[in-house]
Amino acid sequence: MARPSEVPARSLPVVNRQPIAVALRALRQTLLGPDAPPGRPLLARWPRLARHAAPVGLLAALGLFWITVAVESDWGLPTPIAVLFAAMTVAPLLALPRRPLLAWRLTVLALLVCTFNAPADTPGPWTPPLALGSIAVVAVVVARVDRPVLVWVVAITTVPVFTLVRAENRAAVLALLGALAIVGDLIRRNRMSRRALAEQTELSEREHERRAVLEERTRIARELHDVVAHHMSLIAVQAETAPYRLTDVPAPVAAEFTAIAGSARDALTDMRRLLGVLRSESTGPQTAPQPDLADLETMVEAARRAGLPVTLDAEQVQVERVPTPVGLAAYRIVQEGLANAARHAGGAAVRVTVRAGRSSLGVRVQNAPPDSTDARPGTEAGAGHGLTGMRERAVSLGGTFTAGTLPDGGYAVAVELPYDVEDADR
């Protein structure tokens, strides 16, 4: 005889309570929980028709109300009861656009209550307006709620069907409910997939815009690095050679020149490290000289050969008096302005104006209205980030930037880049 402690213990089956909790939570939401969020209006694509949807719907509901009263009266019900049944028939349809679950609850209540004195030749105990309205309510609800709630909606709707519909018509009504549930679930999943795809597309576009802005900023930083590094190299060289070009230089002055040269080279080293961080792996070292105002004519001539009618007005501009960073920024702004004109206003005449004042350089790129017969495909407005790059170039030098549409339909970009006259003379 085995001892009680030696009897093997039987393992109890593990019950997964998660599906039960999900089902109970869905049942609570179906009967008493918050309603489904409102969906997109049916006539959202046709705003003119959407403005008349509310009055037309109220007139249709009023007509359906009187039709139900007439049918119930023909079935021998007293007028007060007929009016009550008609109100219960129309109320779910009025609540359906914004409160689909509430409309379904009212529909189930109407299906259980409005069942008196139906003729023997009718397939069910309900009036035609109530039967058709119930089908419409169920069709909308199953397309708007989650799958667990959908299962409870269909299951509870079958209760009046089994209870009140005649046996010969019961299978057809149940098949209709099943078809509505399947189609509604497919519509809901399709809508969720499209919404997720739209959100992902919007996120990708915003990421693309952010990367484009960062790349343009990096490009500006690299160009500024090249310009500043050139000046820092000149400072270092001049500070080192100054004591040899002067006679009887005191030791403290020579030490100060040496310190200036060392500080310049340290700053140049730090800038090279910064450039290493900014430059991506795919971008090799840029050894070509940076363009300047002297290269504007060459760029404009290349644009003319490409078919863009460009006029350059840069008379009396002393290129040597314009600092290198300002000249580089002006060149890049004109370059981007010509690219935008060719992209968005194909065939339109473009005029580039460059004016150098005593303390600032003015640049203006203006194009005529685009020729619709010469429009280029795939050039939607706002597709690029050229304006952002031009604005950041101007702001980085303390200048101003304006851009906008002209009264005649053209477009103009105007930039004012300040500079120090004394530095320019040196």
Short mmCIF file of C-alpha atoms in Angstrom, two decimals:
data_model
loop_
_atom_site.label_atom_id
_atom_site.label_comp_id
_atom_site.label_asym_id
_atom_site.label_seq_id
_atom_site.Cartn_x
_atom_site.Cartn_y
_atom_site.Cartn_z
CA MET A 1 0.00 0.00 0.00
CA ALA A 2 1.51 3.28 -1.13
CA ARG A 3 1.92 6.07 1.28
CA PRO A 4 -0.07 9.24 0.63
CA SER A 5 3.15 11.18 0.08
CA GLU A 6 4.22 8.71 -2.61
CA VAL A 7 1.05 9.11 -4.76
CA PRO A 8 2.04 11.13 -7.85
CA ALA A 9 0.32 14.48 -8.00
CA ARG A 10 -1.83 15.08 -11.04
CA SER A 11 -1.00 18.27 -12.91
CA LEU A 12 -4.00 20.51 -13.46
CA PRO A 13 -4.57 21.77 -17.01
CA VAL A 14 -3.34 25.29 -17.56
CA VAL A 15 -6.16 27.57 -18.68
CA ASN A 16 -5.29 30.53 -20.82
CA ARG A 17 -7.39 33.30 -19.34
CA GLN A 18 -6.40 35.94 -21.85
CA PRO A 19 -9.03 35.05 -24.53
CA ILE A 20 -11.71 34.95 -21.82
CA ALA A 21 -10.68 38.37 -20.55
CA VAL A 22 -10.69 39.76 -24.09
CA ALA A 23 -14.15 38.31 -24.75
CA LEU A 24 -15.58 39.72 -21.50
CA ARG A 25 -14.05 43.12 -22.16
CA ALA A 26 -15.51 43.12 -25.69
CA LEU A 27 -18.94 42.14 -24.32
CA ARG A 28 -18.83 44.98 -21.82
CA GLN A 29 -17.89 47.42 -24.57
CA THR A 30 -20.63 46.08 -26.83
CA LEU A 31 -23.38 46.49 -24.26
CA LEU A 32 -22.26 49.44 -22.12
CA GLY A 33 -18.88 50.67 -23.32
CA PRO A 34 -17.92 53.77 -25.30
CA ASP A 35 -18.98 54.08 -28.87
CA ALA A 36 -16.76 53.53 -31.90
CA PRO A 37 -14.91 56.63 -33.12
CA PRO A 38 -16.68 58.46 -35.94
CA GLY A 39 -15.46 57.47 -39.37
CA ARG A 40 -14.90 59.54 -42.46
CA PRO A 41 -18.15 61.10 -43.75
CA LEU A 42 -19.64 59.26 -46.67
CA LEU A 43 -19.78 62.38 -48.83
CA ALA A 44 -16.39 63.80 -47.81
CA ARG A 45 -15.16 63.67 -51.41
CA TRP A 46 -18.13 65.71 -52.60
CA PRO A 47 -18.37 68.78 -50.33
CA ARG A 48 -21.24 70.30 -52.30
CA LEU A 49 -23.37 67.24 -51.70
CA ALA A 50 -22.23 66.98 -48.08
CA ARG A 51 -23.74 70.38 -47.30
CA HIS A 52 -27.19 69.04 -48.22
CA ALA A 53 -26.77 65.66 -46.53
CA ALA A 54 -28.27 66.71 -43.17
CA PRO A 55 -31.55 68.21 -44.48
CA VAL A 56 -32.03 65.40 -46.99
CA GLY A 57 -31.42 62.81 -44.26
CA LEU A 58 -33.95 64.46 -41.94
CA LEU A 59 -36.56 64.51 -44.71
CA ALA A 60 -35.89 60.83 -45.45
CA ALA A 61 -36.20 59.95 -41.76
CA LEU A 62 -39.48 61.86 -41.53
CA GLY A 63 -40.83 60.05 -44.58
CA LEU A 64 -39.73 56.69 -43.16
CA PHE A 65 -41.47 57.59 -39.90
CA TRP A 66 -44.83 58.20 -41.60
CA ILE A 67 -44.46 55.08 -43.74
CA THR A 68 -43.91 53.00 -40.60
CA VAL A 69 -46.92 54.60 -38.91
CA ALA A 70 -49.05 53.76 -41.94
CA VAL A 71 -47.86 50.15 -42.09
CA GLU A 72 -48.37 49.57 -38.36
CA SER A 73 -51.85 51.11 -38.57
CA ASP A 74 -52.72 48.81 -41.46
CA TRP A 75 -51.65 45.89 -39.28
CA GLY A 76 -54.29 46.90 -36.75
CA LEU A 77 -52.19 48.63 -34.08
CA PRO A 78 -53.55 51.70 -32.28
CA THR A 79 -52.11 55.01 -33.40
CA PRO A 80 -50.08 55.70 -30.22
CA ILE A 81 -48.37 52.31 -30.44
CA ALA A 82 -47.80 52.77 -34.18
CA VAL A 83 -46.17 56.15 -33.50
CA LEU A 84 -43.99 54.58 -30.78
CA PHE A 85 -42.87 51.76 -33.09
CA ALA A 86 -42.14 54.26 -35.87
CA ALA A 87 -39.98 56.33 -33.52
CA MET A 88 -38.07 53.20 -32.47
CA THR A 89 -37.54 52.40 -36.16
CA VAL A 90 -36.19 55.84 -37.09
CA ALA A 91 -34.11 56.55 -33.94
CA PRO A 92 -31.26 54.08 -34.79
CA LEU A 93 -30.86 55.59 -38.25
CA LEU A 94 -30.52 59.09 -36.79
CA ALA A 95 -27.82 57.95 -34.34
CA LEU A 96 -25.97 55.78 -36.87
CA PRO A 97 -23.54 58.37 -38.41
CA ARG A 98 -21.95 59.40 -35.08
CA ARG A 99 -22.95 56.66 -32.59
CA PRO A 100 -23.00 53.30 -34.43
CA LEU A 101 -22.99 51.12 -31.29
CA LEU A 102 -25.83 53.13 -29.78
CA ALA A 103 -27.73 52.75 -33.04
CA TRP A 104 -27.23 48.99 -32.92
CA ARG A 105 -28.46 48.79 -29.31
CA LEU A 106 -31.59 50.70 -30.25
CA THR A 107 -32.03 48.39 -33.24
CA VAL A 108 -31.88 45.25 -31.10
CA LEU A 109 -34.42 46.79 -28.72
CA ALA A 110 -36.70 47.62 -31.65
CA LEU A 111 -36.38 44.09 -33.05
CA LEU A 112 -37.45 42.62 -29.69
CA VAL A 113 -40.34 45.04 -29.08
CA CYS A 114 -41.87 45.90 -32.46
CA THR A 115 -43.29 42.44 -33.18
CA PHE A 116 -47.05 42.77 -32.81
CA ASN A 117 -49.80 41.81 -35.28
CA ALA A 118 -47.60 40.97 -38.28
CA PRO A 119 -49.58 39.39 -41.14
CA ALA A 120 -49.10 35.70 -41.78
CA ASP A 121 -47.66 36.19 -45.26
CA THR A 122 -44.70 38.34 -44.07
CA PRO A 123 -41.30 36.61 -43.74
CA GLY A 124 -40.73 38.14 -40.33
CA PRO A 125 -42.53 39.92 -37.53
CA TRP A 126 -41.11 43.34 -38.48
CA THR A 127 -42.18 46.04 -40.87
CA PRO A 128 -40.12 46.50 -44.06
CA PRO A 129 -38.64 49.86 -42.85
CA LEU A 130 -37.48 48.23 -39.60
CA ALA A 131 -36.02 45.18 -41.37
CA LEU A 132 -34.15 47.23 -43.96
CA GLY A 133 -32.99 49.77 -41.37
CA SER A 134 -31.69 46.96 -39.15
CA ILE A 135 -29.65 45.56 -42.04
CA ALA A 136 -28.17 49.01 -42.71
CA VAL A 137 -27.28 49.51 -39.03
CA VAL A 138 -25.60 46.11 -38.72
CA ALA A 139 -23.68 46.67 -41.98
CA VAL A 140 -22.27 49.98 -40.72
CA VAL A 141 -21.48 48.71 -37.21
CA VAL A 142 -19.54 45.61 -38.30
CA ALA A 143 -17.38 47.84 -40.53
CA ARG A 144 -16.53 50.22 -37.68
CA VAL A 145 -15.83 48.05 -34.61
CA ASP A 146 -13.00 45.70 -33.71
CA ARG A 147 -13.25 41.99 -34.35
CA PRO A 148 -14.13 40.89 -30.77
CA VAL A 149 -16.93 43.47 -30.62
CA LEU A 150 -18.05 42.41 -34.10
CA VAL A 151 -18.45 38.82 -32.93
CA TRP A 152 -20.65 39.91 -30.02
CA VAL A 153 -22.72 42.19 -32.25
CA VAL A 154 -23.49 39.35 -34.66
CA ALA A 155 -24.11 36.86 -31.85
CA ILE A 156 -26.55 39.14 -30.01
CA THR A 157 -28.33 40.08 -33.25
CA THR A 158 -29.06 36.41 -33.91
CA VAL A 159 -31.14 36.23 -30.70
CA PRO A 160 -34.24 37.95 -32.14
CA VAL A 161 -33.67 36.08 -35.40
CA PHE A 162 -33.86 32.67 -33.71
CA THR A 163 -36.69 33.82 -31.48
CA LEU A 164 -39.00 35.64 -33.86
CA VAL A 165 -38.17 34.77 -37.49
CA ARG A 166 -40.04 31.86 -38.99
CA ALA A 167 -38.11 28.60 -39.39
CA GLU A 168 -38.24 28.60 -43.18
CA ASN A 169 -36.67 32.07 -43.34
CA ARG A 170 -34.21 31.68 -40.48
CA ALA A 171 -31.32 30.24 -42.56
CA ALA A 172 -31.47 33.07 -45.10
CA VAL A 173 -31.40 35.74 -42.38
CA LEU A 174 -28.47 34.05 -40.64
CA ALA A 175 -26.57 33.78 -43.94
CA LEU A 176 -27.15 37.49 -44.50
CA LEU A 177 -25.78 38.30 -41.04
CA GLY A 178 -22.69 36.16 -41.68
CA ALA A 179 -22.07 37.81 -45.04
CA LEU A 180 -22.39 41.25 -43.48
CA ALA A 181 -19.91 40.30 -40.74
CA ILE A 182 -17.31 39.00 -43.23
CA VAL A 183 -17.61 41.95 -45.59
CA GLY A 184 -17.57 44.44 -42.71
CA ASP A 185 -14.42 42.90 -41.23
CA LEU A 186 -12.70 43.04 -44.63
CA ILE A 187 -13.66 46.69 -45.04
CA ARG A 188 -12.36 47.55 -41.57
CA ARG A 189 -9.04 45.77 -42.16
CA ASN A 190 -8.65 47.46 -45.53
CA ARG A 191 -9.32 50.86 -43.97
CA MET A 192 -6.80 50.21 -41.20
CA SER A 193 -4.17 49.13 -43.74
CA ARG A 194 -4.68 52.25 -45.81
CA ARG A 195 -4.49 54.43 -42.71
CA ALA A 196 -1.27 52.75 -41.60
CA LEU A 197 0.17 53.14 -45.11
CA ALA A 198 -0.76 56.84 -45.17
CA GLU A 199 0.86 57.40 -41.77
CA GLN A 200 4.01 55.58 -42.88
CA THR A 201 4.12 57.59 -46.10
CA GLU A 202 3.76 60.85 -44.19
CA LEU A 203 6.49 59.78 -41.76
CA SER A 204 8.79 58.88 -44.64
CA GLU A 205 8.18 62.24 -46.32
CA ARG A 206 8.94 64.13 -43.13
CA GLU A 207 12.11 62.08 -42.64
CA HIS A 208 13.12 62.80 -46.22
CA GLU A 209 12.57 66.52 -45.70
CA ARG A 210 14.56 66.47 -42.47
CA ARG A 211 17.44 64.63 -44.12
CA ALA A 212 17.41 67.02 -47.06
CA VAL A 213 17.64 70.01 -44.72
CA LEU A 214 20.46 68.39 -42.75
CA GLU A 215 22.36 67.54 -45.92
CA GLU A 216 22.03 71.13 -47.13
CA ARG A 217 23.25 72.45 -43.79
CA THR A 218 26.18 70.04 -43.90
CA ARG A 219 27.04 71.20 -47.39
CA ILE A 220 26.96 74.83 -46.29
CA ALA A 221 29.12 74.00 -43.27
CA ARG A 222 31.68 72.24 -45.47
CA GLU A 223 31.88 75.16 -47.85
CA LEU A 224 32.24 77.65 -45.02
CA HIS A 225 34.93 75.43 -43.55
CA ASP A 226 36.90 75.57 -46.78
CA VAL A 227 36.68 79.35 -46.89
CA VAL A 228 37.53 79.91 -43.23
CA ALA A 229 40.31 77.32 -43.34
CA HIS A 230 41.88 79.23 -46.23
CA HIS A 231 41.90 82.45 -44.20
CA MET A 232 43.21 80.68 -41.10
CA SER A 233 46.06 79.22 -43.14
CA LEU A 234 46.93 82.70 -44.41
CA ILE A 235 46.92 84.03 -40.84
CA ALA A 236 49.26 81.26 -39.71
CA VAL A 237 51.66 81.76 -42.61
CA GLN A 238 51.72 85.55 -42.26
CA ALA A 239 52.24 85.34 -38.50
CA GLU A 240 55.19 82.99 -39.00
CA THR A 241 56.86 85.04 -41.74
CA ALA A 242 56.23 88.50 -40.24
CA PRO A 243 59.28 88.45 -37.89
CA TYR A 244 61.55 87.66 -40.85
CA ARG A 245 60.14 90.50 -42.90
CA LEU A 246 60.65 93.03 -40.12
CA THR A 247 63.92 94.30 -38.71
CA ASP A 248 64.82 94.51 -35.03
CA VAL A 249 61.72 92.68 -33.83
CA PRO A 250 61.63 92.56 -30.02
CA ALA A 251 61.49 89.13 -28.46
CA PRO A 252 58.02 89.65 -26.93
CA VAL A 253 56.63 90.69 -30.33
CA ALA A 254 58.21 87.66 -32.02
CA ALA A 255 56.75 85.41 -29.31
CA GLU A 256 53.34 87.00 -29.89
CA PHE A 257 53.58 86.32 -33.62
CA THR A 258 54.50 82.72 -32.82
CA ALA A 259 51.51 82.42 -30.48
CA ILE A 260 49.20 83.81 -33.18
CA ALA A 261 50.49 81.26 -35.69
CA GLY A 262 50.07 78.43 -33.19
CA SER A 263 46.52 79.48 -32.31
CA ALA A 264 45.63 79.69 -35.99
CA ARG A 265 46.98 76.21 -36.67
CA ASP A 266 45.16 74.80 -33.61
CA ALA A 267 41.92 76.35 -34.82
CA LEU A 268 42.59 74.92 -38.28
CA THR A 269 43.10 71.46 -36.77
CA ASP A 270 39.82 71.71 -34.85
CA MET A 271 38.00 72.76 -38.00
CA ARG A 272 39.42 69.77 -39.87
CA ARG A 273 38.11 67.50 -37.13
CA LEU A 274 34.70 69.16 -37.41
CA LEU A 275 34.74 68.63 -41.15
CA GLY A 276 35.50 64.96 -40.59
CA VAL A 277 32.33 64.70 -38.51
CA LEU A 278 30.22 66.57 -41.04
CA ARG A 279 31.49 64.76 -44.11
CA SER A 280 29.73 61.47 -44.73
CA GLU A 281 31.51 58.29 -45.71
CA SER A 282 30.13 58.47 -49.24
CA THR A 283 31.51 61.98 -49.77
CA GLY A 284 35.14 62.10 -50.59
CA PRO A 285 37.43 65.05 -49.96
CA GLN A 286 36.52 68.05 -52.05
CA THR A 287 39.70 69.40 -53.59
CA ALA A 288 38.17 71.55 -56.35
CA PRO A 289 38.29 75.32 -55.79
CA GLN A 290 35.10 76.89 -54.51
CA PRO A 291 33.15 79.01 -57.03
CA ASP A 292 32.84 82.76 -56.70
CA LEU A 293 31.11 85.71 -58.36
CA ALA A 294 33.63 85.51 -61.18
CA ASP A 295 32.09 82.15 -62.14
CA LEU A 296 28.55 83.50 -62.54
CA GLU A 297 28.95 84.15 -66.24
CA THR A 298 30.13 80.59 -66.83
CA MET A 299 27.16 79.16 -64.92
CA VAL A 300 24.68 81.40 -66.77
CA GLU A 301 26.18 80.42 -70.11
CA ALA A 302 25.78 76.73 -69.20
CA ALA A 303 22.13 77.38 -68.31
CA ARG A 304 21.59 79.05 -71.70
CA ARG A 305 23.08 76.04 -73.48
CA ALA A 306 20.64 73.86 -71.52
CA GLY A 307 17.73 75.82 -72.99
CA LEU A 308 16.96 78.25 -70.15
CA PRO A 309 16.62 81.88 -71.34
CA VAL A 310 18.74 83.68 -68.74
CA THR A 311 19.88 87.30 -68.62
CA LEU A 312 22.71 88.29 -66.28
CA ASP A 313 22.93 91.87 -65.03
CA ALA A 314 26.12 92.18 -62.95
CA GLU A 315 27.66 95.40 -64.20
CA GLN A 316 30.04 97.43 -62.04
CA VAL A 317 30.52 94.57 -59.56
CA GLN A 318 34.12 94.46 -58.38
CA VAL A 319 34.58 90.79 -57.61
CA GLU A 320 37.80 91.33 -55.68
CA ARG A 321 36.01 93.64 -53.20
CA VAL A 322 33.45 90.99 -52.25
CA PRO A 323 34.61 88.63 -49.46
CA THR A 324 34.94 84.99 -50.39
CA PRO A 325 32.09 83.69 -48.14
CA VAL A 326 29.69 86.28 -49.58
CA GLY A 327 30.72 85.48 -53.16
CA LEU A 328 30.31 81.75 -52.55
CA ALA A 329 26.87 82.23 -50.98
CA ALA A 330 25.78 84.48 -53.88
CA TYR A 331 26.95 81.90 -56.41
CA ARG A 332 25.08 79.07 -54.70
CA ILE A 333 21.90 81.15 -54.36
CA VAL A 334 21.92 82.03 -58.06
CA GLN A 335 22.63 78.39 -58.89
CA GLU A 336 19.66 77.18 -56.84
CA GLY A 337 17.44 79.97 -58.20
CA LEU A 338 18.18 78.93 -61.80
CA ALA A 339 17.53 75.28 -60.92
CA ASN A 340 14.16 76.16 -59.37
CA ALA A 341 13.21 78.29 -62.38
CA ALA A 342 14.06 75.46 -64.77
CA ARG A 343 12.19 72.96 -62.60
CA HIS A 344 9.02 74.89 -61.83
CA ALA A 345 8.76 77.45 -64.65
CA GLY A 346 10.05 75.70 -67.73
CA GLY A 347 10.32 78.01 -70.74
CA ALA A 348 10.00 81.23 -68.72
CA ALA A 349 12.58 83.99 -69.07
CA VAL A 350 14.90 84.42 -66.07
CA ARG A 351 16.79 87.54 -65.05
CA VAL A 352 19.68 87.48 -62.57
CA THR A 353 20.64 90.81 -61.05
CA VAL A 354 23.75 91.29 -58.87
CA ARG A 355 24.49 94.67 -57.28
CA ALA A 356 27.39 95.41 -54.93
CA GLY A 357 26.98 98.32 -52.54
CA ARG A 358 29.40 99.80 -50.06
CA SER A 359 28.50 97.32 -47.33
CA SER A 360 26.29 94.63 -48.89
CA LEU A 361 25.76 92.51 -51.98
CA GLY A 362 22.26 92.27 -53.46
CA VAL A 363 21.24 89.23 -55.50
CA ARG A 364 17.88 88.82 -57.23
CA VAL A 365 16.68 85.90 -59.36
CA GLN A 366 13.37 86.57 -61.09
CA ASN A 367 11.47 84.49 -63.62
CA ALA A 368 8.48 85.34 -65.76
CA PRO A 369 5.18 83.44 -65.46
CA PRO A 370 5.61 79.81 -66.53
CA ASP A 371 4.46 78.80 -69.98
CA SER A 372 1.79 76.12 -69.55
CA THR A 373 2.60 74.69 -72.98
CA ASP A 374 6.17 74.08 -71.91
CA ALA A 375 5.49 72.70 -68.45
CA ARG A 376 7.82 69.99 -67.28
CA PRO A 377 6.32 66.82 -65.79
CA GLY A 378 6.93 65.92 -62.18
CA THR A 379 7.70 69.46 -61.01
CA GLU A 380 5.14 70.09 -58.36
CA ALA A 381 5.59 73.22 -56.30
CA GLY A 382 7.25 72.63 -52.99
CA ALA A 383 8.84 69.32 -53.98
CA GLY A 384 12.38 70.41 -53.05
CA HIS A 385 14.24 72.28 -50.32
CA GLY A 386 16.10 74.91 -52.36
CA LEU A 387 14.41 77.85 -50.63
CA THR A 388 15.40 76.46 -47.25
CA GLY A 389 19.04 76.19 -48.31
CA MET A 390 19.09 79.71 -49.76
CA ARG A 391 17.52 81.16 -46.62
CA GLU A 392 20.03 79.40 -44.38
CA ARG A 393 22.95 80.64 -46.49
CA ALA A 394 21.73 84.21 -46.21
CA VAL A 395 21.00 83.97 -42.48
CA SER A 396 24.40 82.37 -41.76
CA LEU A 397 26.06 85.55 -43.10
CA GLY A 398 23.69 87.91 -41.28
CA GLY A 399 21.74 88.74 -44.43
CA THR A 400 18.07 88.84 -45.40
CA PHE A 401 16.08 86.56 -47.68
CA THR A 402 12.73 87.11 -49.37
CA ALA A 403 10.88 84.97 -51.90
CA GLY A 404 7.39 85.04 -53.32
CA THR A 405 5.07 85.19 -56.28
CA LEU A 406 4.94 88.39 -58.31
CA PRO A 407 1.68 90.12 -59.38
CA ASP A 408 2.16 88.99 -62.99
CA GLY A 409 2.45 85.33 -61.95
CA GLY A 410 6.23 85.10 -61.93
CA TYR A 411 8.49 84.36 -59.01
CA ALA A 412 11.38 86.25 -57.45
CA VAL A 413 14.08 85.49 -54.89
CA ALA A 414 15.94 88.45 -53.36
CA VAL A 415 18.91 88.23 -51.01
CA GLU A 416 20.93 90.93 -49.27
CA LEU A 417 24.34 89.79 -48.00
CA PRO A 418 26.26 92.27 -45.81
CA TYR A 419 30.04 92.43 -45.53
CA ASP A 420 32.70 94.59 -43.95
CA VAL A 421 34.14 97.19 -46.33
CA GLU A 422 37.50 97.35 -44.54
CA ASP A 423 37.87 93.57 -44.66
CA ALA A 424 36.94 93.62 -48.36
CA ASP A 425 39.62 96.25 -49.10
CA ARG A 426 42.25 94.22 -47.25
#
